[in-house]
Amino acid sequence: MTDAIQEFVEPVRTVLKVIAKKLDDHAWRVEVYRTNRGWVAPISESGAAKLINAMPPAWAKEFTGSMKHPPLEMKRRKLDELMREHPHHPKLDRNIVETFSARGALRADAIRGPAKLYRIVDPSNEGAGMFWISEEAFKALKNRDEWRSKFAVKPDWNQNGWFVEYEVKAGETLHVWRGPAASQKIDGTSYYLEGGGEQIVFCPASRDKMINALPRVDRKTGAIITNHSGAADRRVEFTDVTGEVAPSKLRAQITDSHIKGPIETGWGTADFSAQEAKRILITVPTT
């Protein structure tokens, strides 16, 4: 009898879990819209691909078999040797190395204060992330298109709209890696982001606090969905401007005392507004 009752109530539990997640996500979306005025939603990889295929923006370069700044490849032995030579620098792995261009020098550097570094973010990005640009490079940027192209930042990674400033204070030394950013292929399209702008990689001392949303649940079974590390996936579910589901983590608070912001860039908060996306998808056939 107990087994029969459990079998009967399990679908009810699943429905209640799904409803609870929807209500929780709605509350977080309201909060993020209130504190980040003008932001619409993250964009999914597939949604971005649809729009880029239909109407390629200025920052999307056509892929003709090679990219201007192919990713740097480094053998394990060379990587280990580089880390031994620079023990105070952030740990490098192949994933980080490949964000640098093979047509340029990845080099270790020590930035001595006073100095400032900058990072473009949206509400889903950590202010205390790894990838930064110099004050000179930041002030030279004219708009979002130039930033996305030079630093090869995919739309589904970062919708931009804000920046944070990292202050290296007088007497402080910041150990970093720097070099030209690698090109990035835009999945689902025949386009890529050029790269070539000098990126600076380091790890701020204190990570951001992220919103602790309810775990995502499988709508059929009610089981908690896990992320790549096996922990509960606590991303908030958005619907992007193309109607695709775009789960996203959300930043709650920047905790590193060296970081100021976020501050509006003045570039707008998205590559495609909901109205633009609708017009493009209706009037231009996608491939």
Coordinates of C-alpha atoms in Angstrom, one line a residue:
M1 CA 0.0 0.0 0.0
T2 CA 2.9 2.4 0.9
D3 CA 4.5 1.7 -2.5
A4 CA 1.2 2.3 -4.3
I5 CA 0.7 5.6 -2.4
Q6 CA 4.3 6.8 -3.2
E7 CA 3.8 5.9 -6.9
F8 CA 0.6 8.0 -6.9
V9 CA 2.0 11.1 -5.2
E10 CA 5.3 11.2 -7.0
P11 CA 3.9 13.1 -10.1
V12 CA 2.3 15.6 -7.6
R13 CA 5.8 16.1 -6.0
T14 CA 7.3 16.7 -9.4
V15 CA 4.6 19.3 -10.3
L16 CA 5.2 21.1 -7.0
K17 CA 9.0 21.1 -7.5
V18 CA 8.6 22.6 -11.0
I19 CA 6.1 25.3 -9.7
A20 CA 8.5 26.1 -6.8
K21 CA 11.4 26.6 -9.2
K22 CA 9.3 28.8 -11.6
L23 CA 8.2 31.0 -8.7
D24 CA 11.8 31.3 -7.3
D25 CA 13.2 32.1 -10.8
H26 CA 10.5 34.7 -11.3
A27 CA 11.4 36.4 -8.0
W28 CA 15.1 36.5 -9.0
R29 CA 14.4 37.8 -12.5
V30 CA 12.3 40.6 -11.0
E31 CA 15.2 41.5 -8.6
V32 CA 17.9 41.5 -11.4
Y33 CA 15.7 43.7 -13.6
R34 CA 15.2 46.1 -10.7
T35 CA 18.9 46.4 -10.0
N36 CA 20.2 46.2 -13.6
R37 CA 17.9 48.5 -15.6
G38 CA 17.7 47.8 -19.3
W39 CA 19.0 44.3 -19.2
V40 CA 16.7 41.8 -20.9
A41 CA 18.2 38.3 -20.5
P42 CA 21.2 36.3 -21.4
I43 CA 21.2 34.9 -24.9
S44 CA 21.6 31.2 -25.6
E45 CA 24.2 29.8 -27.9
S46 CA 21.6 28.5 -30.3
G47 CA 19.6 31.8 -30.2
A48 CA 22.7 33.8 -31.0
A49 CA 23.6 31.5 -33.9
K50 CA 20.1 32.0 -35.4
L51 CA 20.4 35.8 -35.4
I52 CA 24.0 35.8 -36.6
N53 CA 23.2 33.5 -39.5
A54 CA 20.2 35.6 -40.4
M55 CA 21.9 39.0 -40.2
P56 CA 25.6 38.9 -39.4
P57 CA 26.6 41.8 -37.2
A58 CA 29.8 43.9 -37.8
W59 CA 31.8 41.9 -35.2
A60 CA 31.2 38.5 -36.9
K61 CA 33.8 37.7 -39.5
E62 CA 33.2 35.0 -42.1
F63 CA 35.2 31.8 -41.5
T64 CA 37.0 30.8 -44.7
G65 CA 39.1 28.0 -43.4
S66 CA 41.4 29.9 -41.1
M67 CA 41.2 32.5 -38.3
K68 CA 43.3 35.6 -37.9
H69 CA 44.4 34.7 -34.4
P70 CA 44.3 30.9 -34.1
P71 CA 44.5 29.6 -30.5
L72 CA 47.8 29.0 -28.9
E73 CA 48.7 25.3 -28.4
M74 CA 51.3 24.4 -25.7
K75 CA 52.6 21.0 -24.8
R76 CA 52.3 19.9 -21.1
R77 CA 56.1 19.9 -20.7
K78 CA 56.3 23.5 -21.9
L79 CA 53.3 24.5 -19.7
D80 CA 54.9 22.9 -16.6
E81 CA 58.2 24.6 -17.4
L82 CA 56.5 28.0 -17.7
M83 CA 54.8 27.6 -14.3
R84 CA 58.1 26.6 -12.7
E85 CA 59.7 29.8 -14.1
H86 CA 56.9 31.9 -12.7
P87 CA 55.6 30.3 -9.5
H88 CA 53.8 33.5 -8.2
H89 CA 51.6 33.8 -11.3
P90 CA 48.1 32.3 -11.8
K91 CA 48.1 28.6 -12.6
L92 CA 47.8 28.0 -16.3
D93 CA 46.1 25.1 -18.0
R94 CA 45.4 24.3 -21.7
N95 CA 41.9 25.9 -21.6
I96 CA 43.4 29.2 -20.5
V97 CA 46.4 29.0 -22.8
E98 CA 44.0 28.5 -25.8
T99 CA 42.4 31.8 -25.1
F100 CA 45.6 33.5 -26.2
S101 CA 46.6 33.9 -29.9
A102 CA 49.3 31.7 -31.4
R103 CA 50.3 34.8 -33.4
G104 CA 51.7 36.8 -30.5
A105 CA 53.5 36.3 -27.2
L106 CA 51.9 35.0 -24.1
R107 CA 54.1 36.5 -21.4
A108 CA 54.4 36.8 -17.6
D109 CA 54.2 40.3 -16.2
A110 CA 54.1 42.1 -12.9
I111 CA 51.9 45.1 -12.7
R112 CA 53.0 47.5 -10.0
G113 CA 50.5 50.0 -8.5
P114 CA 49.1 52.4 -8.8
A115 CA 47.3 51.0 -11.8
K116 CA 43.8 50.1 -13.0
L117 CA 42.4 47.2 -15.0
Y118 CA 39.0 46.8 -16.5
R119 CA 36.5 44.0 -17.2
I120 CA 33.2 44.2 -19.1
V121 CA 30.3 42.3 -17.4
D122 CA 26.6 41.7 -17.5
P123 CA 24.5 40.5 -14.4
S124 CA 25.4 36.9 -15.1
N125 CA 29.2 37.5 -15.0
E126 CA 31.5 37.6 -12.0
G127 CA 33.1 40.9 -11.4
A128 CA 36.0 39.0 -10.0
G129 CA 36.6 36.9 -13.2
M130 CA 39.9 36.0 -14.7
F131 CA 39.9 38.1 -18.0
W132 CA 40.8 41.8 -17.9
I133 CA 42.1 44.6 -20.1
S134 CA 44.4 47.5 -19.3
E135 CA 43.2 51.0 -18.6
E136 CA 44.7 52.2 -21.9
A137 CA 42.9 49.4 -23.9
F138 CA 39.6 50.1 -22.1
K139 CA 39.7 53.8 -22.8
A140 CA 40.5 53.2 -26.4
L141 CA 37.3 51.2 -27.0
K142 CA 34.7 53.1 -28.9
N143 CA 31.7 50.7 -28.6
R144 CA 30.4 47.2 -27.9
D145 CA 31.2 45.9 -31.4
E146 CA 34.8 46.9 -31.1
W147 CA 35.1 45.2 -27.7
R148 CA 33.4 42.0 -28.8
S149 CA 35.6 41.8 -31.9
K150 CA 39.0 42.7 -30.4
F151 CA 38.6 40.5 -27.3
A152 CA 36.6 37.7 -29.0
V153 CA 33.8 37.6 -26.5
K154 CA 30.8 35.5 -27.6
P155 CA 27.3 36.9 -27.0
D156 CA 26.2 33.8 -25.0
W157 CA 29.2 34.4 -22.7
N158 CA 28.5 38.0 -21.9
Q159 CA 25.8 40.5 -23.1
N160 CA 27.9 43.4 -21.6
G161 CA 26.3 46.7 -20.4
W162 CA 28.5 47.3 -17.4
F163 CA 32.2 47.4 -16.4
V164 CA 34.2 46.9 -13.2
E165 CA 37.5 48.5 -12.3
Y166 CA 40.3 46.7 -10.4
E167 CA 42.6 49.0 -8.6
V168 CA 46.2 47.9 -8.0
K169 CA 47.1 50.2 -5.1
A170 CA 50.5 51.9 -4.6
G171 CA 53.0 49.4 -3.2
E172 CA 51.1 46.4 -4.5
T173 CA 52.3 44.1 -7.3
L174 CA 49.9 42.0 -9.4
H175 CA 51.3 38.9 -11.2
V176 CA 49.5 38.4 -14.5
W177 CA 49.7 36.7 -17.9
R178 CA 49.1 38.9 -20.9
G179 CA 49.0 38.6 -24.7
P180 CA 46.7 38.9 -27.7
A181 CA 43.3 37.2 -27.4
A182 CA 42.7 34.2 -29.7
S183 CA 39.9 34.2 -32.3
Q184 CA 36.8 32.3 -31.3
K185 CA 34.6 30.3 -33.6
I186 CA 30.9 31.0 -33.2
D187 CA 29.3 27.6 -32.9
G188 CA 26.4 26.9 -35.2
T189 CA 27.5 29.5 -37.8
S190 CA 30.2 30.1 -40.4
Y191 CA 31.5 33.1 -38.5
Y192 CA 34.1 33.9 -35.9
L193 CA 35.3 36.6 -33.6
E194 CA 38.6 38.0 -34.7
G195 CA 40.4 38.7 -31.4
G196 CA 43.9 40.2 -31.2
G197 CA 43.3 42.7 -28.4
E198 CA 45.7 42.3 -25.4
Q199 CA 44.0 40.4 -22.6
I200 CA 45.3 40.2 -19.0
V201 CA 44.7 37.1 -16.9
F202 CA 44.8 36.9 -13.2
C203 CA 42.7 35.7 -10.3
P204 CA 41.3 38.3 -7.9
A205 CA 41.7 37.3 -4.2
S206 CA 38.0 37.1 -3.5
R207 CA 35.3 35.5 -5.6
D208 CA 31.8 37.1 -6.0
K209 CA 28.8 35.9 -4.1
M210 CA 26.3 34.4 -6.6
I211 CA 22.6 34.1 -6.2
N212 CA 21.6 30.9 -4.5
A213 CA 18.5 30.0 -6.5
L214 CA 16.5 26.8 -6.1
P215 CA 18.1 23.9 -8.1
R216 CA 16.8 23.3 -11.6
V217 CA 14.6 20.2 -11.8
D218 CA 13.7 17.7 -14.6
R219 CA 10.1 18.5 -15.5
K220 CA 9.3 14.8 -16.2
T221 CA 10.9 13.1 -13.2
G222 CA 11.4 15.9 -10.6
A223 CA 15.1 14.9 -10.2
I224 CA 17.6 17.7 -9.5
I225 CA 19.7 18.6 -12.5
T226 CA 23.4 18.7 -11.8
N227 CA 26.2 20.7 -13.4
H228 CA 29.5 19.5 -14.8
S229 CA 31.0 19.1 -11.4
G230 CA 28.1 17.1 -10.0
A231 CA 26.6 19.8 -7.8
A232 CA 23.0 21.0 -8.1
D233 CA 22.5 23.4 -11.1
R234 CA 21.3 26.6 -9.4
R235 CA 21.0 28.7 -12.6
V236 CA 17.9 30.9 -13.1
E237 CA 16.0 30.0 -16.3
F238 CA 15.4 32.9 -18.7
T239 CA 13.8 33.0 -22.1
D240 CA 16.1 34.8 -24.5
V241 CA 15.1 37.3 -27.3
T242 CA 14.7 34.4 -29.8
G243 CA 12.4 32.3 -27.5
E244 CA 15.2 29.8 -26.5
V245 CA 15.7 28.7 -22.9
A246 CA 18.8 30.3 -21.5
P247 CA 19.7 29.2 -17.9
S248 CA 22.1 31.6 -16.2
K249 CA 23.9 32.1 -12.9
L250 CA 23.4 35.6 -11.5
R251 CA 25.8 37.8 -9.5
A252 CA 24.7 38.8 -6.1
Q253 CA 27.6 40.8 -4.7
I254 CA 31.2 41.7 -5.6
T255 CA 33.3 41.0 -2.5
D256 CA 36.9 41.9 -3.5
S257 CA 37.8 45.3 -2.0
H258 CA 40.0 46.1 -5.1
I259 CA 37.0 46.0 -7.4
K260 CA 34.7 49.0 -8.0
G261 CA 31.4 48.8 -9.9
P262 CA 29.6 47.7 -11.8
I263 CA 29.3 50.9 -13.8
E264 CA 27.3 51.3 -17.0
T265 CA 29.3 51.3 -20.2
G266 CA 26.8 53.4 -22.2
W267 CA 26.9 50.8 -25.0
G268 CA 23.5 49.4 -24.3
T269 CA 22.8 46.0 -22.6
A270 CA 22.4 43.6 -25.5
D271 CA 23.5 42.9 -29.1
F272 CA 19.9 42.4 -30.2
S273 CA 16.7 43.8 -28.6
A274 CA 13.6 41.7 -28.4
Q275 CA 12.1 43.8 -31.2
E276 CA 15.2 43.5 -33.4
A277 CA 15.4 39.8 -32.9
K278 CA 11.7 39.3 -33.8
R279 CA 12.1 41.4 -37.0
I280 CA 15.2 39.5 -38.1
L281 CA 13.8 36.1 -37.5
I282 CA 10.5 37.0 -39.3
T283 CA 12.0 38.9 -42.3
V284 CA 15.3 37.1 -42.9
P285 CA 15.5 33.4 -43.5
T286 CA 18.0 31.6 -41.3
T287 CA 20.4 28.8 -42.4

